[in-house]
mmCIF file of C-alpha atoms in Angstrom:
data_model
loop_
_atom_site.group_PDB
_atom_site.id
_atom_site.type_symbol
_atom_site.label_atom_id
_atom_site.label_comp_id
_atom_site.label_asym_id
_atom_site.label_seq_id
_atom_site.Cartn_x
_atom_site.Cartn_y
_atom_site.Cartn_z
ATOM 1 C CA UNK A 231 -18.095 24.051 -33.988
ATOM 2 C CA UNK A 232 -16.447 20.820 -32.854
ATOM 3 C CA UNK A 233 -14.705 20.927 -29.513
ATOM 4 C CA UNK A 234 -11.300 19.236 -29.706
ATOM 5 C CA UNK A 235 -10.946 16.130 -27.589
ATOM 6 C CA UNK A 236 -7.592 14.877 -26.359
ATOM 7 C CA UNK A 237 -6.106 12.373 -23.951
ATOM 8 C CA UNK A 238 -5.523 13.635 -20.439
ATOM 9 C CA UNK A 239 -2.499 12.913 -18.292
ATOM 10 C CA UNK A 240 -1.714 14.081 -14.781
ATOM 11 C CA UNK A 241 0.490 17.194 -15.022
ATOM 12 C CA UNK A 242 3.956 16.903 -13.534
ATOM 13 C CA UNK A 243 4.049 13.111 -13.550
ATOM 14 C CA UNK A 244 5.853 10.475 -15.558
ATOM 15 C CA UNK A 245 6.355 6.740 -15.675
ATOM 16 C CA UNK A 246 9.070 4.305 -16.633
ATOM 17 C CA UNK A 247 9.244 0.527 -16.876
ATOM 18 C CA UNK A 248 11.805 -1.264 -14.754
ATOM 19 C CA UNK A 249 12.447 -5.004 -14.931
ATOM 20 C CA UNK A 250 14.095 -6.768 -11.974
ATOM 21 C CA UNK A 251 17.770 -7.466 -12.534
ATOM 22 C CA UNK A 252 17.157 -11.125 -11.705
ATOM 23 C CA UNK A 253 14.687 -11.367 -14.588
ATOM 24 C CA UNK A 254 10.947 -11.310 -14.929
ATOM 25 C CA UNK A 255 8.293 -8.976 -16.264
ATOM 26 C CA UNK A 256 8.869 -5.237 -15.823
ATOM 27 C CA UNK A 257 7.053 -3.069 -13.348
ATOM 28 C CA UNK A 258 5.601 0.264 -14.395
ATOM 29 C CA UNK A 259 6.796 2.912 -11.971
ATOM 30 C CA UNK A 260 4.554 5.967 -11.751
ATOM 31 C CA UNK A 261 6.529 8.927 -10.485
ATOM 32 C CA UNK A 262 5.784 12.389 -9.147
ATOM 33 C CA UNK A 263 8.731 14.657 -8.307
ATOM 34 C CA UNK A 264 8.265 18.221 -6.998
ATOM 35 C CA UNK A 265 9.448 21.003 -9.282
ATOM 36 C CA UNK A 266 10.866 22.864 -6.296
ATOM 37 C CA UNK A 267 14.500 22.530 -5.255
ATOM 38 C CA UNK A 268 14.801 19.683 -2.736
ATOM 39 C CA UNK A 269 15.701 20.475 0.859
ATOM 40 C CA UNK A 270 19.293 19.862 1.957
ATOM 41 C CA UNK A 271 18.389 16.488 3.445
ATOM 42 C CA UNK A 272 16.430 15.485 0.326
ATOM 43 C CA UNK A 273 12.755 14.813 -0.365
ATOM 44 C CA UNK A 274 10.664 12.367 1.645
ATOM 45 C CA UNK A 275 9.599 9.356 -0.429
ATOM 46 C CA UNK A 276 6.272 7.522 -0.514
ATOM 47 C CA UNK A 277 6.293 4.133 -2.245
ATOM 48 C CA UNK A 278 2.921 2.574 -3.050
ATOM 49 C CA UNK A 279 1.732 -0.798 -4.321
ATOM 50 C CA UNK A 280 -1.053 -1.247 -6.893
ATOM 51 C CA UNK A 281 0.291 1.864 -8.550
ATOM 52 C CA UNK A 282 -2.143 1.958 -11.479
ATOM 53 C CA UNK A 283 -4.996 2.391 -8.987
ATOM 54 C CA UNK A 284 -3.354 4.330 -6.157
ATOM 55 C CA UNK A 285 -1.135 6.835 -7.971
ATOM 56 C CA UNK A 286 -3.878 9.197 -9.233
ATOM 57 C CA UNK A 287 -5.367 9.475 -5.722
ATOM 58 C CA UNK A 288 -1.956 10.197 -4.214
ATOM 59 C CA UNK A 289 -0.969 12.874 -6.708
ATOM 60 C CA UNK A 290 -4.333 14.637 -6.397
ATOM 61 C CA UNK A 291 -4.024 14.570 -2.624
ATOM 62 C CA UNK A 292 -0.488 15.938 -2.671
ATOM 63 C CA UNK A 293 -0.909 18.752 -5.191
ATOM 64 C CA UNK A 294 -4.037 20.080 -3.492
ATOM 65 C CA UNK A 295 -2.468 20.122 -0.016
ATOM 66 C CA UNK A 296 1.276 20.751 -0.342
ATOM 67 C CA UNK A 297 0.881 24.371 -1.560
ATOM 68 C CA UNK A 298 -0.861 25.188 1.741
ATOM 69 C CA UNK A 299 1.279 23.514 4.423
ATOM 70 C CA UNK A 300 0.114 25.752 7.266
ATOM 71 C CA UNK A 301 -3.462 24.660 6.647
ATOM 72 C CA UNK A 302 -2.841 21.006 5.779
ATOM 73 C CA UNK A 303 0.445 20.063 7.509
ATOM 74 C CA UNK A 304 1.435 18.447 4.211
ATOM 75 C CA UNK A 305 4.617 19.392 2.368
ATOM 76 C CA UNK A 306 6.105 18.293 -0.938
ATOM 77 C CA UNK A 307 7.714 14.939 -1.557
ATOM 78 C CA UNK A 308 8.306 12.191 -4.106
ATOM 79 C CA UNK A 309 5.662 9.575 -4.914
ATOM 80 C CA UNK A 310 6.720 6.323 -6.577
ATOM 81 C CA UNK A 311 3.880 3.882 -7.227
ATOM 82 C CA UNK A 312 4.658 0.336 -8.344
ATOM 83 C CA UNK A 313 2.249 -0.825 -11.027
ATOM 84 C CA UNK A 314 2.174 -2.834 -14.215
ATOM 85 C CA UNK A 315 2.298 -2.041 -17.967
ATOM 86 C CA UNK A 316 -1.483 -1.976 -18.306
ATOM 87 C CA UNK A 317 -4.333 0.498 -18.561
ATOM 88 C CA UNK A 318 -6.310 -1.485 -15.991
ATOM 89 C CA UNK A 319 -6.273 -0.460 -12.323
ATOM 90 C CA UNK A 320 -5.209 -3.930 -11.173
ATOM 91 C CA UNK A 321 -3.292 -6.881 -12.587
ATOM 92 C CA UNK A 322 -4.842 -9.676 -10.534
ATOM 93 C CA UNK A 323 -2.326 -12.385 -11.398
ATOM 94 C CA UNK A 324 0.836 -10.363 -10.956
ATOM 95 C CA UNK A 325 -0.307 -8.658 -7.750
ATOM 96 C CA UNK A 326 -1.196 -12.054 -6.267
ATOM 97 C CA UNK A 327 2.407 -13.172 -6.717
ATOM 98 C CA UNK A 328 3.981 -9.860 -5.717
ATOM 99 C CA UNK A 329 1.848 -9.100 -2.666
ATOM 100 C CA UNK A 330 0.946 -12.561 -1.336
ATOM 101 C CA UNK A 331 3.512 -13.699 1.276
ATOM 102 C CA UNK A 332 5.265 -17.085 1.282
ATOM 103 C CA UNK A 333 5.026 -19.990 1.356
ATOM 104 C CA UNK A 334 4.537 -20.320 -2.394
ATOM 105 C CA UNK A 335 1.062 -21.725 -3.058
ATOM 106 C CA UNK A 336 -1.236 -22.134 -6.054
ATOM 107 C CA UNK A 337 -4.975 -21.520 -6.230
ATOM 108 C CA UNK A 338 -7.632 -22.108 -8.876
ATOM 109 C CA UNK A 339 -7.742 -19.653 -11.812
ATOM 110 C CA UNK A 340 -9.717 -16.437 -11.473
ATOM 111 C CA UNK A 341 -11.636 -17.464 -14.594
ATOM 112 C CA UNK A 342 -12.314 -20.887 -16.043
ATOM 113 C CA UNK A 343 -9.490 -21.975 -18.290
ATOM 114 C CA UNK A 344 -7.162 -19.275 -17.013
ATOM 115 C CA UNK A 345 -3.719 -19.718 -15.449
ATOM 116 C CA UNK A 346 -3.460 -20.739 -11.777
ATOM 117 C CA UNK A 347 -3.119 -18.007 -9.175
ATOM 118 C CA UNK A 348 0.242 -18.219 -7.409
ATOM 119 C CA UNK A 349 1.370 -16.342 -4.297
ATOM 120 C CA UNK A 350 4.706 -16.126 -2.511
ATOM 121 C CA UNK A 351 6.776 -13.461 -4.268
ATOM 122 C CA UNK A 352 6.757 -10.774 -1.590
ATOM 123 C CA UNK A 353 10.403 -11.292 -0.659
ATOM 124 C CA UNK A 354 11.421 -10.700 -4.257
ATOM 125 C CA UNK A 355 9.413 -7.463 -4.409
ATOM 126 C CA UNK A 356 10.946 -6.205 -1.143
ATOM 127 C CA UNK A 357 14.409 -6.906 -2.559
ATOM 128 C CA UNK A 358 13.493 -5.096 -5.773
ATOM 129 C CA UNK A 359 12.319 -2.044 -3.835
ATOM 130 C CA UNK A 360 15.416 -1.895 -1.662
ATOM 131 C CA UNK A 361 18.124 -2.800 -4.156
ATOM 132 C CA UNK A 362 16.778 -1.482 -7.448
ATOM 133 C CA UNK A 363 13.824 0.895 -7.185
ATOM 134 C CA UNK A 364 15.006 3.221 -4.411
ATOM 135 C CA UNK A 365 18.535 3.508 -5.877
ATOM 136 C CA UNK A 366 17.063 4.225 -9.317
ATOM 137 C CA UNK A 367 14.898 7.049 -7.962
ATOM 138 C CA UNK A 368 17.867 8.363 -5.957
ATOM 139 C CA UNK A 369 19.722 8.778 -9.257
ATOM 140 C CA UNK A 370 16.948 11.073 -10.440
ATOM 141 C CA UNK A 371 16.341 13.186 -7.341
ATOM 142 C CA UNK A 372 17.813 13.714 -3.879
ATOM 143 C CA UNK A 373 15.974 11.631 -1.266
ATOM 144 C CA UNK A 374 15.921 11.774 2.527
ATOM 145 C CA UNK A 375 16.839 8.221 3.652
ATOM 146 C CA UNK A 376 15.215 8.852 7.022
ATOM 147 C CA UNK A 377 11.805 9.752 5.590
ATOM 148 C CA UNK A 378 10.714 6.809 3.509
ATOM 149 C CA UNK A 379 7.138 5.470 3.695
ATOM 150 C CA UNK A 380 5.427 2.392 2.277
ATOM 151 C CA UNK A 381 1.686 2.171 1.557
ATOM 152 C CA UNK A 382 -0.454 -0.764 0.538
ATOM 153 C CA UNK A 383 -4.167 -1.552 0.502
ATOM 154 C CA UNK A 384 -5.791 -4.982 0.914
ATOM 155 C CA UNK A 385 -3.207 -7.489 -0.353
ATOM 156 C CA UNK A 386 -0.897 -4.483 -0.537
ATOM 157 C CA UNK A 387 -1.564 -3.892 3.158
ATOM 158 C CA UNK A 388 -0.554 -7.485 3.851
ATOM 159 C CA UNK A 389 2.613 -6.906 1.813
ATOM 160 C CA UNK A 390 3.357 -3.807 3.880
ATOM 161 C CA UNK A 391 3.150 -5.857 7.083
ATOM 162 C CA UNK A 392 5.335 -8.592 5.593
ATOM 163 C CA UNK A 393 7.978 -6.023 4.635
ATOM 164 C CA UNK A 394 7.838 -4.438 8.094
ATOM 165 C CA UNK A 395 8.393 -7.744 9.844
ATOM 166 C CA UNK A 396 11.132 -8.895 7.464
ATOM 167 C CA UNK A 397 12.961 -5.596 6.761
ATOM 168 C CA UNK A 398 12.022 -3.251 9.634
ATOM 169 C CA UNK A 399 14.685 -0.635 8.900
ATOM 170 C CA UNK A 400 13.724 -0.091 5.262
ATOM 171 C CA UNK A 401 10.999 2.504 5.927
ATOM 172 C CA UNK A 402 10.189 4.967 8.685
ATOM 173 C CA UNK A 403 6.410 4.826 8.091
ATOM 174 C CA UNK A 404 4.417 1.708 7.281
ATOM 175 C CA UNK A 405 0.834 2.330 6.159
ATOM 176 C CA UNK A 406 -1.344 -0.773 5.830
ATOM 177 C CA UNK A 407 -4.933 -0.112 4.769
ATOM 178 C CA UNK A 408 -7.491 -2.943 5.076
ATOM 179 C CA UNK A 409 -4.698 -5.524 5.342
ATOM 180 C CA UNK A 410 -5.788 -9.097 4.667
ATOM 181 C CA UNK A 411 -4.357 -10.368 7.942
ATOM 182 C CA UNK A 412 -6.738 -13.328 7.799
ATOM 183 C CA UNK A 413 -5.055 -14.675 4.646
ATOM 184 C CA UNK A 414 -3.899 -18.303 4.879
ATOM 185 C CA UNK A 415 -5.153 -18.650 8.458
ATOM 186 C CA UNK A 416 -3.350 -15.445 9.430
ATOM 187 C CA UNK A 417 0.069 -16.752 8.437
ATOM 188 C CA UNK A 418 1.382 -13.174 8.723
ATOM 189 C CA UNK A 419 1.085 -13.426 12.505
ATOM 190 C CA UNK A 420 3.931 -15.945 12.423
ATOM 191 C CA UNK A 421 6.045 -13.330 10.657
ATOM 192 C CA UNK A 422 5.081 -10.854 13.355
ATOM 193 C CA UNK A 423 6.026 -13.297 16.126
ATOM 194 C CA UNK A 424 9.540 -13.849 14.764
ATOM 195 C CA UNK A 425 10.214 -10.297 13.626
ATOM 196 C CA UNK A 426 13.581 -8.768 14.346
ATOM 197 C CA UNK A 427 13.578 -6.025 16.959
ATOM 198 C CA UNK A 428 15.868 -3.078 16.321
ATOM 199 C CA UNK A 429 16.188 -1.071 19.570
ATOM 200 C CA UNK A 430 16.104 2.658 18.981
ATOM 201 C CA UNK A 431 14.550 2.348 15.518
ATOM 202 C CA UNK A 432 11.479 4.543 15.988
ATOM 203 C CA UNK A 433 9.174 3.508 13.150
ATOM 204 C CA UNK A 434 5.449 4.160 12.798
ATOM 205 C CA UNK A 435 2.775 1.680 11.693
ATOM 206 C CA UNK A 436 -0.628 2.985 10.634
ATOM 207 C CA UNK A 437 -3.310 0.310 10.279
ATOM 208 C CA UNK A 438 -6.790 1.118 9.024
ATOM 209 C CA UNK A 439 -10.028 -0.270 7.638
ATOM 210 C CA UNK A 440 -13.424 0.901 6.440
ATOM 211 C CA UNK A 441 -16.440 0.874 8.725
ATOM 212 C CA UNK A 442 -18.123 -1.793 6.608
ATOM 213 C CA UNK A 443 -15.270 -4.297 6.708
ATOM 214 C CA UNK A 444 -16.412 -5.805 9.981
ATOM 215 C CA UNK A 445 -19.669 -7.291 11.221
ATOM 216 C CA UNK A 446 -21.945 -4.908 9.324
ATOM 217 C CA UNK A 447 -22.767 -4.483 5.663
ATOM 218 C CA UNK A 448 -23.023 -1.079 4.069
ATOM 219 C CA UNK A 449 -26.680 0.013 3.861
ATOM 220 C CA UNK A 450 -26.824 -0.489 0.087
ATOM 221 C CA UNK A 451 -25.294 -3.962 0.372
ATOM 222 C CA UNK A 452 -28.359 -5.239 2.218
ATOM 223 C CA UNK A 453 -30.226 -4.952 -1.087
ATOM 224 C CA UNK A 454 -27.829 -7.270 -2.878
ATOM 225 C CA UNK A 455 -28.748 -10.879 -3.601
ATOM 226 C CA UNK A 456 -25.489 -12.030 -1.996
ATOM 227 C CA UNK A 457 -25.981 -10.026 1.226
ATOM 228 C CA UNK A 458 -25.995 -13.029 3.561
ATOM 229 C CA UNK A 459 -22.934 -14.627 1.941
ATOM 230 C CA UNK A 460 -21.094 -11.310 1.905
ATOM 231 C CA UNK A 461 -21.796 -10.739 5.604
ATOM 232 C CA UNK A 462 -20.517 -14.183 6.577
ATOM 233 C CA UNK A 463 -17.361 -13.566 4.560
ATOM 234 C CA UNK A 464 -16.789 -10.250 6.314
ATOM 235 C CA UNK A 465 -17.257 -11.886 9.707
ATOM 236 C CA UNK A 466 -14.762 -14.628 8.881
ATOM 237 C CA UNK A 467 -12.186 -12.153 7.546
ATOM 238 C CA UNK A 468 -12.348 -9.942 10.672
ATOM 239 C CA UNK A 469 -10.452 -7.176 8.884
ATOM 240 C CA UNK A 470 -11.204 -4.523 11.497
ATOM 241 C CA UNK A 471 -10.654 -6.680 14.565
ATOM 242 C CA UNK A 472 -7.377 -8.230 13.411
ATOM 243 C CA UNK A 473 -5.943 -4.823 12.482
ATOM 244 C CA UNK A 474 -7.029 -3.321 15.798
ATOM 245 C CA UNK A 475 -5.486 -6.184 17.737
ATOM 246 C CA UNK A 476 -2.213 -5.898 15.821
ATOM 247 C CA UNK A 477 -2.004 -2.172 16.518
ATOM 248 C CA UNK A 478 -2.534 -2.816 20.229
ATOM 249 C CA UNK A 479 0.111 -5.565 20.334
ATOM 250 C CA UNK A 480 2.779 -3.648 18.467
ATOM 251 C CA UNK A 481 2.406 -0.155 19.911
ATOM 252 C CA UNK A 482 5.239 0.666 22.267
ATOM 253 C CA UNK A 483 7.127 -2.610 21.820
ATOM 254 C CA UNK A 484 10.786 -3.006 22.735
ATOM 255 C CA UNK A 485 12.067 -1.523 19.498
ATOM 256 C CA UNK A 486 10.053 1.681 19.942
ATOM 257 C CA UNK A 487 7.552 0.987 17.170
ATOM 258 C CA UNK A 488 4.481 3.208 17.362
ATOM 259 C CA UNK A 489 1.296 1.692 16.007
ATOM 260 C CA UNK A 490 -2.233 2.976 15.687
ATOM 261 C CA UNK A 491 -5.501 1.933 14.076
ATOM 262 C CA UNK A 492 -7.946 4.208 12.252
ATOM 263 C CA UNK A 493 -11.505 3.404 11.181
ATOM 264 C CA UNK A 494 -12.890 5.254 8.156
ATOM 265 C CA UNK A 495 -16.585 5.954 8.617
ATOM 266 C CA UNK A 496 -18.982 4.922 5.868
ATOM 267 C CA UNK A 497 -16.373 3.100 3.766
ATOM 268 C CA UNK A 498 -16.286 -0.394 2.273
ATOM 269 C CA UNK A 499 -13.218 -2.414 1.361
ATOM 270 C CA UNK A 500 -12.919 -0.713 -2.028
ATOM 271 C CA UNK A 501 -14.345 2.743 -1.370
ATOM 272 C CA UNK A 502 -11.852 3.222 1.467
ATOM 273 C CA UNK A 503 -8.969 3.518 -0.984
ATOM 274 C CA UNK A 504 -9.220 7.277 -1.526
ATOM 275 C CA UNK A 505 -9.348 8.036 2.205
ATOM 276 C CA UNK A 506 -6.508 5.632 2.937
ATOM 277 C CA UNK A 507 -4.252 7.103 0.237
ATOM 278 C CA UNK A 508 -4.995 10.595 1.492
ATOM 279 C CA UNK A 509 -3.923 9.531 4.968
ATOM 280 C CA UNK A 510 -0.746 7.985 3.550
ATOM 281 C CA UNK A 511 0.125 11.310 1.949
ATOM 282 C CA UNK A 512 -0.465 13.147 5.226
ATOM 283 C CA UNK A 513 1.826 10.721 7.061
ATOM 284 C CA UNK A 514 4.596 10.513 4.470
ATOM 285 C CA UNK A 515 4.817 14.254 3.836
ATOM 286 C CA UNK A 516 3.928 15.696 7.230
ATOM 287 C CA UNK A 517 5.556 19.084 7.743
ATOM 288 C CA UNK A 518 8.460 18.625 10.135
ATOM 289 C CA UNK A 519 7.891 14.864 10.055
#
């Protein structure tokens, strides 16, 4: 007897494509909305970058925890992950433009003969989120404007910091996992230095990194042919140290921002994604948060 085989999709989720009003390629928005009736104030909202990769982790984390709030401290909420019309987890070219902060710069192609890699579109993506994406979701479901969270990993973490420094009142929680603070000689620190302070705006910044994003390689990485090169790259990037230092600088500043850093034991830059998304869910949908 032949067992039927079919495509699998995540129950209770959907997606739609949304092109910016100003023009350009559409984004694929992966969406999870609770089936329950929203609270009077509306659902909390978690927006995520690199949606093709991050959305499955987030939904799995939410649906396994939200039914048991007394044991997990996680309640229901809306997840909207910004991705691209592709079956691949990442679109390297588009995410470089969307998540790489200004100034606009070009780099060599990822592959020989390919198009140049261009960064600098973060401001456009922030505008899209604020003026088009959030209003579109608000047409579909009632949202709590005071409980919005933004998550990004790697370049997405850098984007999260850029958005915080440029539009500090857009989200209540800012979750930057393994942010590439070192990028372009740490240009993002200039954004931090000139950020607008909003007294009384009590936001929360969660910075994080994997244990093996600092001065040590993961045990298995020592066996790799590129171990020495990889270690030097990690040391020059200083992902852990720069995130720790930022958390220390920003915690308790004049505008009441709370900031903290978390290190995920045993994780590399890519393996940390599941743990970081899980933490984002626990922050965005904390019971009584």
